[in-house]
Short mmCIF file of C-alpha atoms in Angstrom, two decimals:
data_model
loop_
_atom_site.label_atom_id
_atom_site.label_comp_id
_atom_site.label_asym_id
_atom_site.label_seq_id
_atom_site.Cartn_x
_atom_site.Cartn_y
_atom_site.Cartn_z
CA MET U 1 83.25 48.97 133.87
CA GLN U 2 83.17 50.08 130.26
CA THR U 3 84.15 47.62 127.54
CA VAL U 4 86.00 48.28 124.30
CA ALA U 5 85.50 45.60 121.64
CA VAL U 6 88.15 45.19 118.93
CA ILE U 7 86.47 43.44 116.00
CA ASP U 8 88.32 40.25 115.09
CA TYR U 9 87.63 39.18 111.52
CA GLY U 10 91.12 37.82 110.91
CA MET U 11 92.53 41.00 109.33
CA GLY U 12 94.28 43.57 111.48
CA ASN U 13 96.86 44.42 114.11
CA LEU U 14 94.36 43.29 116.69
CA HIS U 15 96.54 42.66 119.69
CA SER U 16 98.81 45.68 119.19
CA VAL U 17 95.68 47.86 119.03
CA ALA U 18 94.25 46.17 122.13
CA LYS U 19 97.52 46.60 124.02
CA ALA U 20 97.70 50.28 123.10
CA LEU U 21 94.13 50.79 124.34
CA GLU U 22 95.01 49.13 127.64
CA ASN U 23 98.13 51.28 127.93
CA VAL U 24 96.08 54.49 127.73
CA GLY U 25 93.58 53.41 130.36
CA ALA U 26 90.91 51.21 128.79
CA HIS U 27 89.82 48.92 131.62
CA ARG U 28 88.32 46.05 129.64
CA VAL U 29 89.43 45.41 126.05
CA LEU U 30 88.00 42.37 124.27
CA VAL U 31 89.35 41.16 120.93
CA SER U 32 86.32 39.28 119.66
CA SER U 33 84.59 37.74 116.67
CA ASP U 34 81.44 37.15 118.75
CA SER U 35 78.63 39.38 117.48
CA GLN U 36 76.95 39.47 120.87
CA VAL U 37 80.13 40.57 122.65
CA ILE U 38 80.61 43.33 120.09
CA ARG U 39 76.97 44.45 120.35
CA GLU U 40 77.22 44.68 124.14
CA ALA U 41 80.45 46.72 124.12
CA ASP U 42 80.41 50.40 125.04
CA ARG U 43 82.94 51.27 122.32
CA VAL U 44 84.02 49.47 119.17
CA VAL U 45 87.30 49.51 117.23
CA PHE U 46 87.45 48.24 113.64
CA PRO U 47 91.09 47.73 112.56
CA GLY U 48 92.29 46.32 109.26
CA VAL U 49 95.38 45.55 107.20
CA GLY U 50 95.97 43.80 103.89
CA ALA U 51 93.86 43.60 100.75
CA ILE U 52 90.40 45.11 101.05
CA ARG U 53 88.90 42.33 98.92
CA ASP U 54 89.89 39.79 101.58
CA CYS U 55 88.72 42.08 104.38
CA MET U 56 85.29 42.62 102.85
CA ALA U 57 84.92 38.91 102.05
CA GLU U 58 85.50 38.02 105.71
CA ILE U 59 83.26 40.82 106.97
CA LYS U 60 80.40 39.56 104.81
CA ARG U 61 81.05 35.89 105.57
CA LEU U 62 80.81 36.60 109.29
CA GLY U 63 77.77 38.85 108.91
CA PHE U 64 79.73 41.79 110.27
CA ASP U 65 78.58 44.18 107.53
CA GLN U 66 75.20 44.66 109.22
CA LEU U 67 76.79 44.50 112.67
CA ILE U 68 79.16 47.38 111.85
CA HIS U 69 76.25 49.45 110.53
CA GLU U 70 74.44 48.88 113.84
CA VAL U 71 77.19 49.41 116.39
CA SER U 72 78.69 52.45 114.67
CA GLN U 73 75.46 54.42 114.99
CA ASP U 74 74.93 54.60 118.73
CA ARG U 75 78.33 54.43 120.47
CA PRO U 76 81.91 55.61 119.89
CA PHE U 77 83.31 53.73 116.89
CA LEU U 78 86.88 53.92 115.54
CA GLY U 79 88.03 52.58 112.17
CA ILE U 80 91.78 52.14 111.56
CA CYS U 81 93.68 51.86 108.23
CA VAL U 82 91.81 49.38 105.98
CA GLY U 83 89.07 49.58 108.60
CA MET U 84 88.64 53.20 107.51
CA GLN U 85 88.74 52.37 103.79
CA ALA U 86 86.07 49.68 104.21
CA LEU U 87 83.64 52.30 105.53
CA PHE U 88 83.52 54.01 102.11
CA GLU U 89 81.44 53.16 99.06
CA ARG U 90 84.00 51.56 96.80
CA SER U 91 87.71 50.82 96.52
CA ALA U 92 89.68 50.64 93.27
CA GLU U 93 91.82 47.87 94.78
CA ASN U 94 91.53 44.33 93.36
CA GLN U 95 89.67 45.53 90.22
CA GLY U 96 87.03 47.19 92.37
CA VAL U 97 85.51 46.22 95.72
CA GLU U 98 82.26 47.45 97.24
CA GLY U 99 82.58 48.85 100.75
CA LEU U 100 80.13 49.38 103.60
CA ALA U 101 79.07 52.84 102.37
CA LEU U 102 78.90 54.44 105.81
CA PHE U 103 80.79 57.39 104.32
CA GLN U 104 80.44 58.75 100.80
CA GLY U 105 83.54 58.60 98.63
CA THR U 106 86.01 56.21 97.08
CA VAL U 107 89.38 54.63 97.79
CA GLU U 108 91.94 55.31 95.06
CA GLN U 109 95.44 54.03 94.36
CA PHE U 110 98.48 56.27 94.77
CA GLN U 111 100.09 56.93 91.41
CA PRO U 112 103.90 57.13 91.10
CA ILE U 113 104.74 60.82 91.07
CA GLU U 114 107.69 63.13 91.42
CA GLU U 115 107.46 65.95 93.93
CA LEU U 116 110.21 68.47 94.65
CA GLY U 117 112.54 66.44 92.45
CA GLU U 118 111.95 63.22 94.38
CA ARG U 119 110.01 60.20 93.16
CA LEU U 120 107.52 59.27 95.85
CA LYS U 121 107.44 55.59 96.70
CA VAL U 122 104.30 53.50 96.84
CA PRO U 123 103.23 52.32 99.35
CA HIS U 124 103.23 55.49 101.41
CA MET U 125 105.14 54.24 104.43
CA GLY U 126 106.36 56.34 107.32
CA TRP U 127 105.59 59.49 109.26
CA SER U 128 103.46 62.26 107.76
CA GLN U 129 101.81 65.37 109.12
CA VAL U 130 98.05 65.50 109.55
CA GLU U 131 96.28 68.82 109.17
CA GLN U 132 93.26 68.92 111.46
CA THR U 133 90.39 70.18 109.30
CA LEU U 134 87.57 69.58 111.76
CA ALA U 135 87.39 70.49 115.44
CA HIS U 136 86.77 67.13 117.08
CA PRO U 137 87.19 65.67 120.59
CA LEU U 138 89.57 63.02 119.26
CA TRP U 139 92.10 65.76 118.42
CA HIS U 140 92.13 66.96 122.05
CA LEU U 141 95.71 67.78 123.18
CA ILE U 142 97.13 66.74 119.78
CA PRO U 143 98.91 69.61 117.98
CA ASP U 144 97.77 70.45 114.48
CA GLN U 145 100.26 69.06 111.93
CA ALA U 146 101.35 66.31 114.34
CA ARG U 147 102.99 63.35 112.62
CA PHE U 148 101.37 59.93 112.48
CA TYR U 149 102.57 56.61 111.06
CA PHE U 150 101.11 55.48 107.71
CA VAL U 151 101.43 52.28 105.66
CA HIS U 152 99.12 52.19 102.63
CA SER U 153 99.00 52.05 98.83
CA PHE U 154 95.42 53.33 98.53
CA HIS U 155 93.92 56.53 99.90
CA VAL U 156 90.46 57.89 100.60
CA GLN U 157 88.88 60.63 98.52
CA ALA U 158 85.85 61.63 100.57
CA ALA U 159 82.83 63.04 98.76
CA GLU U 160 81.71 65.14 101.75
CA SER U 161 84.37 67.67 102.78
CA LYS U 162 82.48 68.36 106.02
CA GLN U 163 83.23 64.77 107.09
CA VAL U 164 86.99 65.11 106.62
CA ALA U 165 88.54 65.57 110.06
CA GLY U 166 92.17 65.48 108.92
CA ARG U 167 94.14 65.73 105.68
CA THR U 168 97.59 64.58 104.62
CA HIS U 169 99.58 65.25 101.46
CA TYR U 170 101.59 62.56 99.70
CA GLY U 171 101.68 63.47 96.04
CA VAL U 172 97.97 64.23 96.41
CA ASP U 173 95.83 65.50 99.27
CA PHE U 174 93.80 62.72 100.87
CA ALA U 175 91.58 62.17 103.88
CA ALA U 176 93.66 60.97 106.82
CA ALA U 177 90.70 61.06 109.21
CA VAL U 178 86.93 61.25 108.78
CA ALA U 179 84.10 61.78 111.23
CA ALA U 180 80.31 61.64 111.26
CA GLY U 181 78.16 61.24 114.35
CA SER U 182 79.68 58.60 116.62
CA ARG U 183 81.97 57.34 113.84
CA PHE U 184 85.61 58.36 113.56
CA ALA U 185 88.16 56.67 111.31
CA VAL U 186 91.83 57.16 110.53
CA GLN U 187 94.11 56.00 107.72
CA PHE U 188 97.19 56.02 109.94
CA HIS U 189 98.02 53.58 112.73
CA PRO U 190 97.51 55.30 116.10
CA GLU U 191 98.95 52.27 117.92
CA LYS U 192 102.25 52.86 116.06
CA SER U 193 102.22 56.66 116.20
CA GLN U 194 103.86 57.22 119.59
CA GLN U 195 102.46 60.05 121.74
CA PRO U 196 100.02 61.60 119.21
CA GLY U 197 98.56 58.18 118.43
CA LEU U 198 98.26 57.18 122.07
CA GLN U 199 96.62 60.52 122.84
CA LEU U 200 94.05 59.87 120.11
CA LEU U 201 93.28 56.44 121.58
CA GLN U 202 92.98 57.95 125.04
CA ASN U 203 90.62 60.58 123.66
CA PHE U 204 88.59 57.78 122.07
CA ILE U 205 88.07 55.87 125.32
CA ARG U 206 86.93 59.12 126.98
CA TRP U 207 84.71 60.28 124.11
CA ASP U 208 80.94 60.17 124.51
CA GLY U 209 80.34 59.80 120.76
CA ARG U 210 79.26 63.41 120.19
CA TYR U 211 80.97 66.48 118.77
#
């Protein structure tokens, strides 16, 4: 029986993510802060909410920085929200925070802007379309331009366009999903995104880590 480990470092919608994975057919979902449990899992999910400074501090305190490097190389790995942002080189949040540098690029703050006569609010909160810019197994059965649920004040600007799997526009274009090898990460919350989000999670538990 395959195991999905949801990394517990005290920052994330851990149990809602775990419940959503169970709802789409994952047989054994373990929310864990045990490095050995995470290393032995067949698939790993790295969620995150809140300030990235606090997230990175906990990741390093627990020794999960090296662990995430390891487990994201050889099995299906999914980063969610701040879990996606932490995979990049640096975030502008909290006067600058170094990330895990598994993807090249930076995390920038949304600037207040008017678009079509409307002042866009920060944080970006609500449903937005995602343009699929990379053919990937995790988009299977999800229509291009499907809407997903976002809650964030900072956005990813990826340095490698070939790693951007999905884009969204909110005042600026930003990476809503990125992919490289067995790593896939999304800025939105699939567990809150109704059918498209649940389909993505189902695709993840069926994915072999290749594309």
